[in-house]
CSV table of C-alpha atoms and ligand atoms in Angstrom, one decimal:
chain,number,residue,atom,x,y,z
A,11,UNK,CA,-99.9,46.6,120.2
A,12,UNK,CA,-101.8,43.5,121.4
A,13,UNK,CA,-105.2,43.2,119.8
A,14,UNK,CA,-106.5,40.8,122.4
A,15,UNK,CA,-106.0,43.1,125.4
A,16,UNK,CA,-105.8,46.5,123.7
A,17,UNK,CA,-102.4,47.1,125.5
A,18,UNK,CA,-99.7,48.9,123.7
A,19,UNK,CA,-96.1,49.9,124.3
A,20,UNK,CA,-94.1,52.5,122.4
A,21,UNK,CA,-90.8,54.3,122.6
A,22,UNK,CA,-89.3,57.4,120.9
A,23,UNK,CA,-86.3,59.6,120.9
A,24,UNK,CA,-83.7,57.0,121.9
A,25,UNK,CA,-80.3,56.1,120.4
A,26,UNK,CA,-78.7,53.6,122.9
A,27,UNK,CA,-81.1,50.7,123.2
A,28,UNK,CA,-80.1,47.9,120.9
A,29,UNK,CA,-83.7,46.7,120.3
A,30,UNK,CA,-86.2,49.5,120.5
A,31,UNK,CA,-89.1,47.1,119.7
A,32,UNK,CA,-88.1,45.0,122.7
A,33,UNK,CA,-88.2,48.1,124.8
A,34,UNK,CA,-91.6,49.0,123.5
A,35,UNK,CA,-92.8,45.4,124.4
A,36,UNK,CA,-91.2,45.8,127.9
A,37,UNK,CA,-93.0,49.1,128.4
A,38,UNK,CA,-96.3,47.5,127.4
A,39,UNK,CA,-95.8,44.6,129.8
A,40,UNK,CA,-93.9,46.1,132.7
A,41,UNK,CA,-95.1,49.7,133.0
A,42,UNK,CA,-98.5,51.4,133.4
A,43,UNK,CA,-97.6,53.6,130.4
A,44,UNK,CA,-98.0,53.5,126.7
A,45,UNK,CA,-95.1,55.6,125.5
A,46,UNK,CA,-91.7,56.5,127.0
A,47,UNK,CA,-89.2,58.8,125.3
A,48,UNK,CA,-85.6,59.9,125.5
A,49,UNK,CA,-83.5,59.6,128.7
A,50,UNK,CA,-86.4,58.2,130.8
A,51,UNK,CA,-87.0,55.4,128.2
A,52,UNK,CA,-83.3,54.6,128.2
A,53,UNK,CA,-83.2,54.4,132.0
A,54,UNK,CA,-86.3,52.2,131.9
A,55,UNK,CA,-84.5,49.9,129.5
A,56,UNK,CA,-81.4,49.7,131.7
A,57,UNK,CA,-83.6,48.9,134.7
A,58,UNK,CA,-85.1,46.0,132.8
A,59,UNK,CA,-81.7,44.7,131.7
A,60,UNK,CA,-82.1,45.4,128.0
A,61,UNK,CA,-78.9,45.4,125.9
A,62,UNK,CA,-77.5,48.9,125.1
A,63,UNK,CA,-75.1,50.0,122.4
A,64,UNK,CA,-73.2,53.1,121.4
A,65,UNK,CA,-75.3,55.4,119.2
A,66,UNK,CA,-72.8,54.7,116.3
A,67,UNK,CA,-74.2,51.2,116.2
A,68,UNK,CA,-77.2,52.6,114.3
A,69,UNK,CA,-75.1,54.4,111.6
A,70,UNK,CA,-74.9,52.6,108.4
A,71,UNK,CA,-73.1,53.6,105.2
A,72,UNK,CA,-76.3,53.3,103.1
A,73,UNK,CA,-78.1,55.7,105.5
A,74,UNK,CA,-75.2,58.1,105.5
A,75,UNK,CA,-75.2,58.1,101.7
A,76,UNK,CA,-78.9,58.7,101.7
A,77,UNK,CA,-78.7,61.7,104.0
A,78,UNK,CA,-75.7,63.2,102.2
A,79,UNK,CA,-77.7,62.9,99.0
A,80,UNK,CA,-80.7,64.7,100.5
A,81,UNK,CA,-78.4,67.4,102.1
A,82,UNK,CA,-76.7,68.0,98.7
A,83,UNK,CA,-80.1,68.8,97.1
A,84,UNK,CA,-80.9,72.5,96.8
A,85,UNK,CA,-83.8,72.3,99.1
A,86,UNK,CA,-82.3,70.8,102.1
A,87,UNK,CA,-85.6,71.1,103.9
A,88,UNK,CA,-86.8,68.1,102.0
A,89,UNK,CA,-87.6,65.0,103.9
A,90,UNK,CA,-87.5,61.6,102.4
A,91,UNK,CA,-88.5,58.1,103.5
A,92,UNK,CA,-88.6,56.7,100.0
A,93,UNK,CA,-85.7,56.4,97.7
A,94,UNK,CA,-86.6,55.7,94.0
A,95,UNK,CA,-83.5,53.5,94.1
A,96,UNK,CA,-85.3,51.2,96.4
A,97,UNK,CA,-82.2,49.2,97.2
A,98,UNK,CA,-81.0,52.3,99.2
A,99,UNK,CA,-84.1,52.3,101.4
A,100,UNK,CA,-84.3,48.6,102.2
A,101,UNK,CA,-83.0,49.2,105.7
A,102,UNK,CA,-85.9,51.5,106.6
A,103,UNK,CA,-89.1,50.9,108.6
A,104,UNK,CA,-89.9,47.4,109.6
A,105,UNK,CA,-93.4,46.5,110.4
A,106,UNK,CA,-95.1,43.2,111.3
A,107,UNK,CA,-98.7,42.1,111.8
A,108,UNK,CA,-99.6,38.7,113.1
A,109,UNK,CA,-102.6,36.5,113.8
A,110,UNK,CA,-102.3,33.4,116.1
A,111,UNK,CA,-104.4,30.3,116.0
A,112,UNK,CA,-106.8,31.7,118.7
A,113,UNK,CA,-107.7,34.7,116.6
A,114,UNK,CA,-105.4,37.2,118.4
A,115,UNK,CA,-104.0,40.0,116.3
A,116,UNK,CA,-100.8,42.0,117.0
A,117,UNK,CA,-98.9,44.8,115.3
A,118,UNK,CA,-95.4,46.2,115.7
A,119,UNK,CA,-93.4,48.9,113.8
A,120,UNK,CA,-89.8,49.9,114.2
A,121,UNK,CA,-88.0,52.7,112.4
A,122,UNK,CA,-85.1,55.1,112.4
A,123,UNK,CA,-87.6,57.6,110.9
A,124,UNK,CA,-87.4,59.8,107.9
A,125,UNK,CA,-84.2,61.0,106.4
A,126,UNK,CA,-83.2,64.6,107.3
A,127,UNK,CA,-85.8,65.0,110.0
A,128,UNK,CA,-85.4,67.6,112.7
A,129,UNK,CA,-83.7,66.5,115.9
A,130,UNK,CA,-86.5,65.5,118.3
A,131,UNK,CA,-89.1,64.8,115.6
A,132,UNK,CA,-91.3,61.8,116.3
A,133,UNK,CA,-92.9,60.0,113.4
A,134,UNK,CA,-96.0,57.9,113.2
A,135,UNK,CA,-94.5,54.5,113.9
A,136,UNK,CA,-94.7,54.7,117.7
A,137,UNK,CA,-97.9,56.6,117.8
A,138,UNK,CA,-100.8,54.2,118.5
A,139,UNK,CA,-103.5,54.6,115.9
A,140,UNK,CA,-101.2,56.5,113.5
A,141,UNK,CA,-98.5,54.0,112.4
A,142,UNK,CA,-99.5,51.0,114.5
A,143,UNK,CA,-102.8,49.6,115.7
A,144,UNK,CA,-104.3,46.2,116.6
A,145,UNK,CA,-107.7,45.2,117.8
A,146,UNK,CA,-109.1,41.7,117.6
A,147,UNK,CA,-112.5,43.1,116.7
A,148,UNK,CA,-111.1,44.6,113.5
A,149,UNK,CA,-107.5,44.3,112.3
A,150,UNK,CA,-103.8,44.8,112.9
A,151,UNK,CA,-102.0,47.5,110.9
A,152,UNK,CA,-98.4,48.6,110.5
A,153,UNK,CA,-97.6,51.6,108.4
A,154,UNK,CA,-94.7,53.1,106.5
A,155,UNK,CA,-94.4,56.3,104.7
A,156,UNK,CA,-94.5,60.1,105.3
A,157,UNK,CA,-95.3,59.9,109.0
A,158,UNK,CA,-96.8,63.4,109.3
A,159,UNK,CA,-99.6,62.3,107.0
A,160,UNK,CA,-100.2,59.1,108.9
A,161,UNK,CA,-100.4,61.0,112.2
A,162,UNK,CA,-102.7,63.7,110.9
A,163,UNK,CA,-105.0,61.1,109.3
A,164,UNK,CA,-104.7,58.6,112.1
A,165,UNK,CA,-104.3,56.0,109.4
A,166,UNK,CA,-103.9,52.7,111.3
A,167,UNK,CA,-107.0,53.5,113.4
A,168,UNK,CA,-108.9,54.8,110.4
A,169,UNK,CA,-108.7,51.4,108.8
A,170,UNK,CA,-109.9,49.7,111.9
A,171,UNK,CA,-112.7,52.2,112.5
A,172,UNK,CA,-114.0,51.7,109.0
A,173,UNK,CA,-114.2,48.0,109.6
A,174,UNK,CA,-115.8,48.5,113.0
A,175,UNK,CA,-118.3,51.2,112.2
A,176,UNK,CA,-118.9,50.9,108.5
A,177,UNK,CA,-118.5,47.1,108.3
A,178,UNK,CA,-116.1,47.4,105.5
A,179,UNK,CA,-113.9,44.4,104.6
A,180,UNK,CA,-110.2,44.8,105.4
A,181,UNK,CA,-109.2,45.3,101.8
A,182,UNK,CA,-111.7,48.1,101.2
A,183,UNK,CA,-110.9,49.8,104.4
A,184,UNK,CA,-107.2,49.8,103.9
A,185,UNK,CA,-107.5,50.9,100.3
A,186,UNK,CA,-109.9,53.7,101.3
A,187,UNK,CA,-107.4,55.1,103.8
A,188,UNK,CA,-104.5,55.0,101.4
A,189,UNK,CA,-106.7,56.7,98.7
A,190,UNK,CA,-107.5,59.5,101.2
A,191,UNK,CA,-103.7,59.9,101.7
A,192,UNK,CA,-103.1,60.0,97.9
A,193,UNK,CA,-105.6,62.9,97.6
A,194,UNK,CA,-103.5,64.8,100.1
A,195,UNK,CA,-100.2,63.8,98.4
A,196,UNK,CA,-99.2,61.8,101.4
A,197,UNK,CA,-97.0,58.9,100.4
A,198,UNK,CA,-96.8,55.5,102.0
A,199,UNK,CA,-98.5,52.2,102.6
A,200,UNK,CA,-99.7,49.7,105.2
A,201,UNK,CA,-99.6,46.0,105.9
A,202,UNK,CA,-102.9,44.9,107.5
A,203,UNK,CA,-104.4,41.7,108.6
A,204,UNK,CA,-107.8,40.7,110.0
A,205,UNK,CA,-108.9,37.9,112.4
A,206,UNK,CA,-109.9,35.7,109.4
A,207,UNK,CA,-106.4,35.9,108.0
A,208,UNK,CA,-107.3,38.3,105.2
A,209,UNK,CA,-104.3,40.4,104.2
A,210,UNK,CA,-104.2,43.8,102.6
A,211,UNK,CA,-101.0,45.7,101.7
A,212,UNK,CA,-102.0,48.8,99.8
A,213,UNK,CA,-99.5,51.6,99.0
A,214,UNK,CA,-99.3,54.6,96.8
A,215,UNK,CA,-95.5,54.6,96.2
A,216,UNK,CA,-93.7,52.8,93.4
A,217,UNK,CA,-92.8,50.0,95.7
A,218,UNK,CA,-93.1,48.7,99.2
A,219,UNK,CA,-91.0,45.7,100.4
A,220,UNK,CA,-93.6,43.3,101.7
A,221,UNK,CA,-94.2,39.6,102.4
A,222,UNK,CA,-96.5,37.2,104.1
A,223,UNK,CA,-96.5,33.7,105.4
A,224,UNK,CA,-99.6,31.6,105.9
A,225,UNK,CA,-100.1,28.6,108.2
A,226,UNK,CA,-100.3,26.3,105.1
A,227,UNK,CA,-96.7,27.2,104.3
A,228,UNK,CA,-97.5,29.7,101.5
A,229,UNK,CA,-94.9,32.4,101.4
A,230,UNK,CA,-95.2,35.5,99.2
A,231,UNK,CA,-92.6,38.2,98.8
A,232,UNK,CA,-93.3,41.4,96.7
A,233,UNK,CA,-91.4,44.5,96.1
A,234,UNK,CA,-93.2,46.7,93.5
A,235,UNK,CA,-96.8,47.2,92.4
B,22,LIG,N1,-93.0,56.4,108.8
B,22,LIG,C1,-91.7,56.7,109.1
B,22,LIG,C2,-91.6,58.1,109.7
B,22,LIG,O1,-92.4,58.9,109.3
B,22,LIG,C3,-90.7,56.6,108.0
B,22,LIG,C4,-90.8,55.3,107.2
B,22,LIG,O2,-91.8,54.6,107.2
B,22,LIG,O3,-89.8,55.0,106.5
B,22,LIG,O4,-90.7,58.3,110.5
């Protein structure tokens, strides 16, 4: 999502496009739509010359191990996005928020989704306002976590709305949204950035791989609380 224009692009339910985030960006810039899904999205990608791969390209041993572990548990209905052995989940959702020197914000989120989800399930990542949001007037947000909670609580927009309508600072707004999730037992976190370069990265799990880089060269990488 582009915080300067309010334009957004999203894609869901695909397994042949090499770079789904590039497809989302192409949908934003070259279609009148916000979200395309499934076959139509893949046709659109082909039309615009985006690289395609066999679905197997996305299968990794660590993800296979993760799903086999979940399936071997008694309750195979359980969904997981977070592995206590955080090394096993480092290939999960990737989110980015950015601010340019003109004060423009942008947010992007890409994911394979939760482990052991139903075929056809769409998470929060491509849903504007839930897992991804950007508006120059407030902030840019990218989320990770149990998507259903982020959708039901419109978390990314919730943070922006509190800044816009309640005049909260980014840190307070982001923390308040995560606190609301905690009360509902919804797990996850966000990375968020406002137009003054303030950064907030609250989460209610044991860890969330996160990092930031500032214009002055400062780079910070954090894994756990
Ligand atoms: N939020 C993603 C989903 O619900 C999962 C994740 O962040 O790992 O699909």
